[in-house]
JSON list of C-alpha atoms in Angstrom, two decimals:
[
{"chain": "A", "resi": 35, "resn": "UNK", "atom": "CA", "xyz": [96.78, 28.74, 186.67]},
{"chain": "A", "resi": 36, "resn": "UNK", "atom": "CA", "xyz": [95.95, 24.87, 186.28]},
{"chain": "A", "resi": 37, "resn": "UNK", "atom": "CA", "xyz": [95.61, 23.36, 183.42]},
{"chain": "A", "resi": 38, "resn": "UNK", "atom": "CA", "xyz": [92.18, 23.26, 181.82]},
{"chain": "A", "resi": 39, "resn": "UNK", "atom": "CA", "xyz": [92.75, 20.18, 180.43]},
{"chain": "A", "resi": 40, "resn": "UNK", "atom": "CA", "xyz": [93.83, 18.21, 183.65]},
{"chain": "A", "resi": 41, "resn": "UNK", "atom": "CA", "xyz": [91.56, 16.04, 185.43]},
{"chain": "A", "resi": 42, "resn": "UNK", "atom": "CA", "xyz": [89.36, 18.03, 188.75]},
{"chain": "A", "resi": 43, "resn": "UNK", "atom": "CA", "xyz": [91.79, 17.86, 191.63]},
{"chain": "A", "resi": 44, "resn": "UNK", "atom": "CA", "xyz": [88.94, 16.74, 193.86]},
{"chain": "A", "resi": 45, "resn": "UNK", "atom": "CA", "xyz": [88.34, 13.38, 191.52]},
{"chain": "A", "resi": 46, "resn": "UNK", "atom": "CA", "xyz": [91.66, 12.18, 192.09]},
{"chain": "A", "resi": 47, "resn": "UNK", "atom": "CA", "xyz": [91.61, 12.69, 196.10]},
{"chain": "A", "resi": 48, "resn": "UNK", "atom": "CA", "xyz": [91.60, 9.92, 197.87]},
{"chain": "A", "resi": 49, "resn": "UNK", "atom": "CA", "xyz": [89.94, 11.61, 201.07]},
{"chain": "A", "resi": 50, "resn": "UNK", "atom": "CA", "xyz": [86.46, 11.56, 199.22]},
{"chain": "A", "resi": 51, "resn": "UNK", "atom": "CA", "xyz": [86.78, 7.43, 198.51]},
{"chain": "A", "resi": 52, "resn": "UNK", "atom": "CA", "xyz": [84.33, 5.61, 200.60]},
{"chain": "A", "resi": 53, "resn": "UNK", "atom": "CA", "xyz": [85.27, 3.26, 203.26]},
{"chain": "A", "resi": 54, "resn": "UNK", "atom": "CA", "xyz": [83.89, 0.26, 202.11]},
{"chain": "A", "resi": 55, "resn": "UNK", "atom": "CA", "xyz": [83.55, -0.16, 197.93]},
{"chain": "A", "resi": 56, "resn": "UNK", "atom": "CA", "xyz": [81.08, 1.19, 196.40]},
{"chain": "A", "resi": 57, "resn": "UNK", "atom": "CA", "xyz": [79.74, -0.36, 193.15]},
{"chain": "A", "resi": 58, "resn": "UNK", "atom": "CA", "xyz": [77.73, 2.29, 190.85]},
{"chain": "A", "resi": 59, "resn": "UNK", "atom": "CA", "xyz": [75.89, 1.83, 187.82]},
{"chain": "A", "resi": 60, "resn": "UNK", "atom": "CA", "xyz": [76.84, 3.84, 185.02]},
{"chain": "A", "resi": 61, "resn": "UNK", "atom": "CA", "xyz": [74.87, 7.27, 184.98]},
{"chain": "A", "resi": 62, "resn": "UNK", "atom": "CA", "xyz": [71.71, 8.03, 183.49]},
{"chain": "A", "resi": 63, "resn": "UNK", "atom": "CA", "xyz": [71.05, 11.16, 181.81]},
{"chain": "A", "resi": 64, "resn": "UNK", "atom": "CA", "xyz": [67.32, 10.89, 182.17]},
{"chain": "A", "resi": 65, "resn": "UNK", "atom": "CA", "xyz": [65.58, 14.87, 182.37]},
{"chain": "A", "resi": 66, "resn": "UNK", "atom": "CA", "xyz": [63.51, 14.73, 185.53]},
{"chain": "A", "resi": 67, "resn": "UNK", "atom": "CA", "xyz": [61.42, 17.76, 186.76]},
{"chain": "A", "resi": 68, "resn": "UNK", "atom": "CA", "xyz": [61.68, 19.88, 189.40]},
{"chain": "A", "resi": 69, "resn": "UNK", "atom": "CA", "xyz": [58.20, 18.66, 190.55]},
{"chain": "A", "resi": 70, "resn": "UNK", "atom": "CA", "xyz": [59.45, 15.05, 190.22]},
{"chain": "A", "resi": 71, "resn": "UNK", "atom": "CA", "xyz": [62.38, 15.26, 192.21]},
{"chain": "A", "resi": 72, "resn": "UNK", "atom": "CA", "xyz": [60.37, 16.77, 194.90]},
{"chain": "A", "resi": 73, "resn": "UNK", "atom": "CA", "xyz": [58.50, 13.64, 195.05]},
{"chain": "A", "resi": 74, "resn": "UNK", "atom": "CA", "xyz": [61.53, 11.76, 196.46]},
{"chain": "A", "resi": 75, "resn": "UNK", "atom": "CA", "xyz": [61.98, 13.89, 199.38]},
{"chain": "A", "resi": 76, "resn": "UNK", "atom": "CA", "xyz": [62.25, 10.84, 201.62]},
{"chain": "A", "resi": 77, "resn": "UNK", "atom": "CA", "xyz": [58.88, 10.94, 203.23]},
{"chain": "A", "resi": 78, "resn": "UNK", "atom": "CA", "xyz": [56.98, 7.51, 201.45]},
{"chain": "A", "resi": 79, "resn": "UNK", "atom": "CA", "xyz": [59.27, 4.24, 201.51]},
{"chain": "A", "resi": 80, "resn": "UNK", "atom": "CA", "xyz": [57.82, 3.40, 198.47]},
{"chain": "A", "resi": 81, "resn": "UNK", "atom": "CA", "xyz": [60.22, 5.33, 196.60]},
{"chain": "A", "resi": 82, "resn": "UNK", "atom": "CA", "xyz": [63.59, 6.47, 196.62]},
{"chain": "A", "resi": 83, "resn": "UNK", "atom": "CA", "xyz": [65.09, 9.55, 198.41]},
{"chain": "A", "resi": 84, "resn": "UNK", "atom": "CA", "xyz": [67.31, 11.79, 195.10]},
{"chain": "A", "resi": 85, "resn": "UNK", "atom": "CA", "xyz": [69.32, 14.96, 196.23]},
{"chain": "A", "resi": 86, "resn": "UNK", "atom": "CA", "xyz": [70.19, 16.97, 193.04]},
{"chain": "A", "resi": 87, "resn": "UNK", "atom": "CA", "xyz": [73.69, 18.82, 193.36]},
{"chain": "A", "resi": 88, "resn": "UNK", "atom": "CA", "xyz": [74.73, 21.18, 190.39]},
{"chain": "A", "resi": 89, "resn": "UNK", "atom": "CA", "xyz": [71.62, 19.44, 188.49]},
{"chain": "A", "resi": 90, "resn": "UNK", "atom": "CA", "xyz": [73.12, 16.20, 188.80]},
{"chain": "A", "resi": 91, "resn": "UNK", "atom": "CA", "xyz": [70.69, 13.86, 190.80]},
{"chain": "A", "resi": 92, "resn": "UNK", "atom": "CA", "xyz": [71.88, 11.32, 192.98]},
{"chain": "A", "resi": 93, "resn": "UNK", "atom": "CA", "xyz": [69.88, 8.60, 193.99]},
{"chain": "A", "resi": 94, "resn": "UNK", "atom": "CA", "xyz": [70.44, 8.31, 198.40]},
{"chain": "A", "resi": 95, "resn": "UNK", "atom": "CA", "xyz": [68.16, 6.15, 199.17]},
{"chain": "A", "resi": 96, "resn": "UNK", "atom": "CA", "xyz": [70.68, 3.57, 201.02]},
{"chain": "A", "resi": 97, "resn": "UNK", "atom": "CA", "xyz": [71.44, 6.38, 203.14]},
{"chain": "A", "resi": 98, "resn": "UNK", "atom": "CA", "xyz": [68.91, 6.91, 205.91]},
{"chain": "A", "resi": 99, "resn": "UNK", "atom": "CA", "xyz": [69.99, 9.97, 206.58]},
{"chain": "A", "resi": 100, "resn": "UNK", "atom": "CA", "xyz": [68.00, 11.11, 203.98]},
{"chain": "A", "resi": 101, "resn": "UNK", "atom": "CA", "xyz": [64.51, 9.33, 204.95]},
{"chain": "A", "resi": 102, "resn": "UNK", "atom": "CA", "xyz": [61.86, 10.53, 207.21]},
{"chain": "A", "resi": 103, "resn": "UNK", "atom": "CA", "xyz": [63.20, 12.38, 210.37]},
{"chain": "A", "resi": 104, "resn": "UNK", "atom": "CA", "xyz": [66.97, 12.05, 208.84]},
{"chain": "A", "resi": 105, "resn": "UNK", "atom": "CA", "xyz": [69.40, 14.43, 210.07]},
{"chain": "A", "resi": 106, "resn": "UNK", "atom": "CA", "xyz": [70.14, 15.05, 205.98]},
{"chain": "A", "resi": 107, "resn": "UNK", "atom": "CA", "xyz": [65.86, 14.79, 205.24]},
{"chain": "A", "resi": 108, "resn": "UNK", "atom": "CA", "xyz": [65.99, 18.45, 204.35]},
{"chain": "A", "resi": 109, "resn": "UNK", "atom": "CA", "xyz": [68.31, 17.98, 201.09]},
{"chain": "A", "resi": 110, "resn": "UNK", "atom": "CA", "xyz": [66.12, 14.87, 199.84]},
{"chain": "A", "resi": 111, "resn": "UNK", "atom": "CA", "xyz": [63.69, 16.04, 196.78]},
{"chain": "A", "resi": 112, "resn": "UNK", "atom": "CA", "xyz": [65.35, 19.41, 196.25]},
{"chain": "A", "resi": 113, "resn": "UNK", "atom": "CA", "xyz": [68.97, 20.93, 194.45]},
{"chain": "A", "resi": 114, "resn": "UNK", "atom": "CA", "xyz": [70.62, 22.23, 197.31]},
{"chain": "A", "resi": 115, "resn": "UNK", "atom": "CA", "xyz": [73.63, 23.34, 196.49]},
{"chain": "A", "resi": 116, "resn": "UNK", "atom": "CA", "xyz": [73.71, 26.31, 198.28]},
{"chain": "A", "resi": 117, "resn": "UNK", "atom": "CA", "xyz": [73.25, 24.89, 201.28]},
{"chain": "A", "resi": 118, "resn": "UNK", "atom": "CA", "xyz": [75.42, 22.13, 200.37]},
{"chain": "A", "resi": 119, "resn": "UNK", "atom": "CA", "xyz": [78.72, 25.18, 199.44]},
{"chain": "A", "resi": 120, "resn": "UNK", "atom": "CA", "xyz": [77.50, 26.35, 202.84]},
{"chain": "A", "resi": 121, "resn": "UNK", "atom": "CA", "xyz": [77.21, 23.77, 205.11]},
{"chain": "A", "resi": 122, "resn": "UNK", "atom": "CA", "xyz": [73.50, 25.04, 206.04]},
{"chain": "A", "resi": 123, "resn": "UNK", "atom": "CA", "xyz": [70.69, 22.67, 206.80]},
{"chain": "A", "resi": 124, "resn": "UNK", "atom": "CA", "xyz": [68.53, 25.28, 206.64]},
{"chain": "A", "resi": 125, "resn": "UNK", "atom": "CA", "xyz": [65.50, 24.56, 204.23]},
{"chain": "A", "resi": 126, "resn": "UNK", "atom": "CA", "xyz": [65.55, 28.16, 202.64]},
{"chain": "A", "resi": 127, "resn": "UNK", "atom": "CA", "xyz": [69.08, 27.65, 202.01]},
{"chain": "A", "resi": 128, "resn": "UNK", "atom": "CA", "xyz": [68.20, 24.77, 199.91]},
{"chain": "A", "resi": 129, "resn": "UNK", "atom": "CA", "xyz": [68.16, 25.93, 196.56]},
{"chain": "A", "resi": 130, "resn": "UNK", "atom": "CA", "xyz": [69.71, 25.43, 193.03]},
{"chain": "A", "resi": 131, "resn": "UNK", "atom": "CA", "xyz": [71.52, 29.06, 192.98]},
{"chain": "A", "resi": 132, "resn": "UNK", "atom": "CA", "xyz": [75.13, 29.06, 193.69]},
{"chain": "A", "resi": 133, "resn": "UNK", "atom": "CA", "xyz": [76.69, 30.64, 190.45]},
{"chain": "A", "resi": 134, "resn": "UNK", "atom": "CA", "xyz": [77.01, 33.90, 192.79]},
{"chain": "A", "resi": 135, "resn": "UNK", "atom": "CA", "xyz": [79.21, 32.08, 195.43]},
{"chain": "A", "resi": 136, "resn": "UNK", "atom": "CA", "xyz": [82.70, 32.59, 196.43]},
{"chain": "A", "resi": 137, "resn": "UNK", "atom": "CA", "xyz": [85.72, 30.48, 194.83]},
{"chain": "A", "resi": 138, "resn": "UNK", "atom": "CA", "xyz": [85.81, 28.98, 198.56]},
{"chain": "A", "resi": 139, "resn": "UNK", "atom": "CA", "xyz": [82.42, 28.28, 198.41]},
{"chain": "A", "resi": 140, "resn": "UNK", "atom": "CA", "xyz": [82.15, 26.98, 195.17]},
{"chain": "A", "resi": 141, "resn": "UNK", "atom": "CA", "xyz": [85.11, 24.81, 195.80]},
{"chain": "A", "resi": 142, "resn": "UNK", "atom": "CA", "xyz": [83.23, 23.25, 198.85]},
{"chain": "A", "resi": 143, "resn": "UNK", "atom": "CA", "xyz": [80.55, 22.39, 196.35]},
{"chain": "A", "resi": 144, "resn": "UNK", "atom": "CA", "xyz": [82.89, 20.47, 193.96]},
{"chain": "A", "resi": 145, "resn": "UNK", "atom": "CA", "xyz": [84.00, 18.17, 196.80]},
{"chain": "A", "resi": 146, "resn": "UNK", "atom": "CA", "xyz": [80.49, 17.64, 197.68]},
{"chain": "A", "resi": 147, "resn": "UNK", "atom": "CA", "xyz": [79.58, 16.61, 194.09]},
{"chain": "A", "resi": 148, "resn": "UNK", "atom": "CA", "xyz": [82.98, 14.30, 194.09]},
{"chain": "A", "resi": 149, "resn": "UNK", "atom": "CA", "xyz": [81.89, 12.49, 197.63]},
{"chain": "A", "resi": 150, "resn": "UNK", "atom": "CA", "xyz": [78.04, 12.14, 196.24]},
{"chain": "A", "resi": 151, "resn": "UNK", "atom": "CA", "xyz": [79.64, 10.72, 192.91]},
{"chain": "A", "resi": 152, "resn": "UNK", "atom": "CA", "xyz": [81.53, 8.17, 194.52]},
{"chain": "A", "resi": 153, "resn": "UNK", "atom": "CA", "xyz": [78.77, 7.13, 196.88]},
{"chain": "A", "resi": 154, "resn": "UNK", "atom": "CA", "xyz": [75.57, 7.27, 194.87]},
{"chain": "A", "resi": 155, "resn": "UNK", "atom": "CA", "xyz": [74.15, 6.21, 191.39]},
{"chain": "A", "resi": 156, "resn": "UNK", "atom": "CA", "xyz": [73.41, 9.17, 189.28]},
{"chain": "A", "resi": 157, "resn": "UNK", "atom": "CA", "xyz": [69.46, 8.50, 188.38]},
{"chain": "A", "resi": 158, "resn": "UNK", "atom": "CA", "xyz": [69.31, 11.95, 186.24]},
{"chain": "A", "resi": 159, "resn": "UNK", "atom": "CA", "xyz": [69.31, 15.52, 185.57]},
{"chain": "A", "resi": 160, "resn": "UNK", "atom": "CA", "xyz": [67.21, 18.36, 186.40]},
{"chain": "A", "resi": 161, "resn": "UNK", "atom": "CA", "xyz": [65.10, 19.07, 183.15]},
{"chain": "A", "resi": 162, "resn": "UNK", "atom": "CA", "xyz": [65.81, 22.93, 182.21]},
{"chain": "A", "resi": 163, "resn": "UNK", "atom": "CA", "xyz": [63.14, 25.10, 183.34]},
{"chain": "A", "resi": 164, "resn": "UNK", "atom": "CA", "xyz": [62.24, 26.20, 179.69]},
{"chain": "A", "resi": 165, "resn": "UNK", "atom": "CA", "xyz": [61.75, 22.50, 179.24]},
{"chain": "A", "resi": 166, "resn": "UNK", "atom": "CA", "xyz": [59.19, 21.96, 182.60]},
{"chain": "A", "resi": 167, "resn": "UNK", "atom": "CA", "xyz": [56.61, 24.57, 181.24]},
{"chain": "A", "resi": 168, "resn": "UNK", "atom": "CA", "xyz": [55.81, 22.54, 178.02]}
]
C-alpha cells in the first residue's frame, strides 16, 4: 500500500509537464456557483471559458479548444469529471459524479486534474450546493 503521506504519483510525472513553460498564478479559492460557471461555457468572448474537475475550476480560456465550436466546447461551463475519467465527450456524460467510478477510472481522473493543474490557473471552487440555495 503507498504511503499516505507521500506526494500523488501523478504530480511528480514528468509526462503531464507542458511543452513549453507554463507560468500560473497562485490559486484562488474563490466559491463560484454552479450557475456561474455555466456562464463561461465558451460561447461570448467577452469572458473566459472555466472547466471545473473534482470542483476545482480551471480557467482555459488560452485554449481554443474550449471556445465556440471547440472540439473540447462541451467541458467549458460545467464539472465534468465523469466524462473526463471516461474519455466521453458526450454532454450527458458531463457531470460532477464520479465518487462511484472504478480505481482505473478514478485514476484517469487524477492525471487529468495533474495535466489541467500544470496548464491552467485555478480561478475557484464550486460553491457546495447547500451553499447555492441561500
Amino acid at each position: 500500500m503507498a504511503d499516505p503521506t507521500s506526494p500523488s504519483p501523478y504530480s511528480e510525472n514528468k509526462r503531464f509537464e507542458p511543452k513549453t513553460k507554463v507560468e500560473l498564478q497562485a490559486p484562488k479559492d474563490d466559491l463560484i456557483s454552479l450557475e456561474e460557471l455555466a456562464a463561461h461555457d465558451g460561447s461570448n468572448p467577452d469572458k473566459p471559458a472555466y472547466v471545473a474537475i473534482k470542483g476545482t475550476i480551471f480557467d482555459v480560456s488560452k485554449n481554443s479548444a474550449y471556445a465556440q465550436g471547440g472540439s473540447y466546447q462541451v467541458f467549458a461551463g460545467k464539472d465534468p469529471s465523469r466524462a473526463l475519467a471516461t474519455s466521453s465527450l458526450k454532454p450527458e456524460d458531463c457531470v460532477p459524479e464520479w465518487d462511484d467510478l472504478d480505481d482505473k477510472h478514478k485514476t484517469v481522473l487524477d492525471e487529468w486534474y495533474t495535466f489541467f493543474s500544470k496548464r491552467y490557473n485555478v480561478v475557484g471552487k464550486v460553491s457546495p450546493p447547500q451553499l447555492q440555495k441561500l
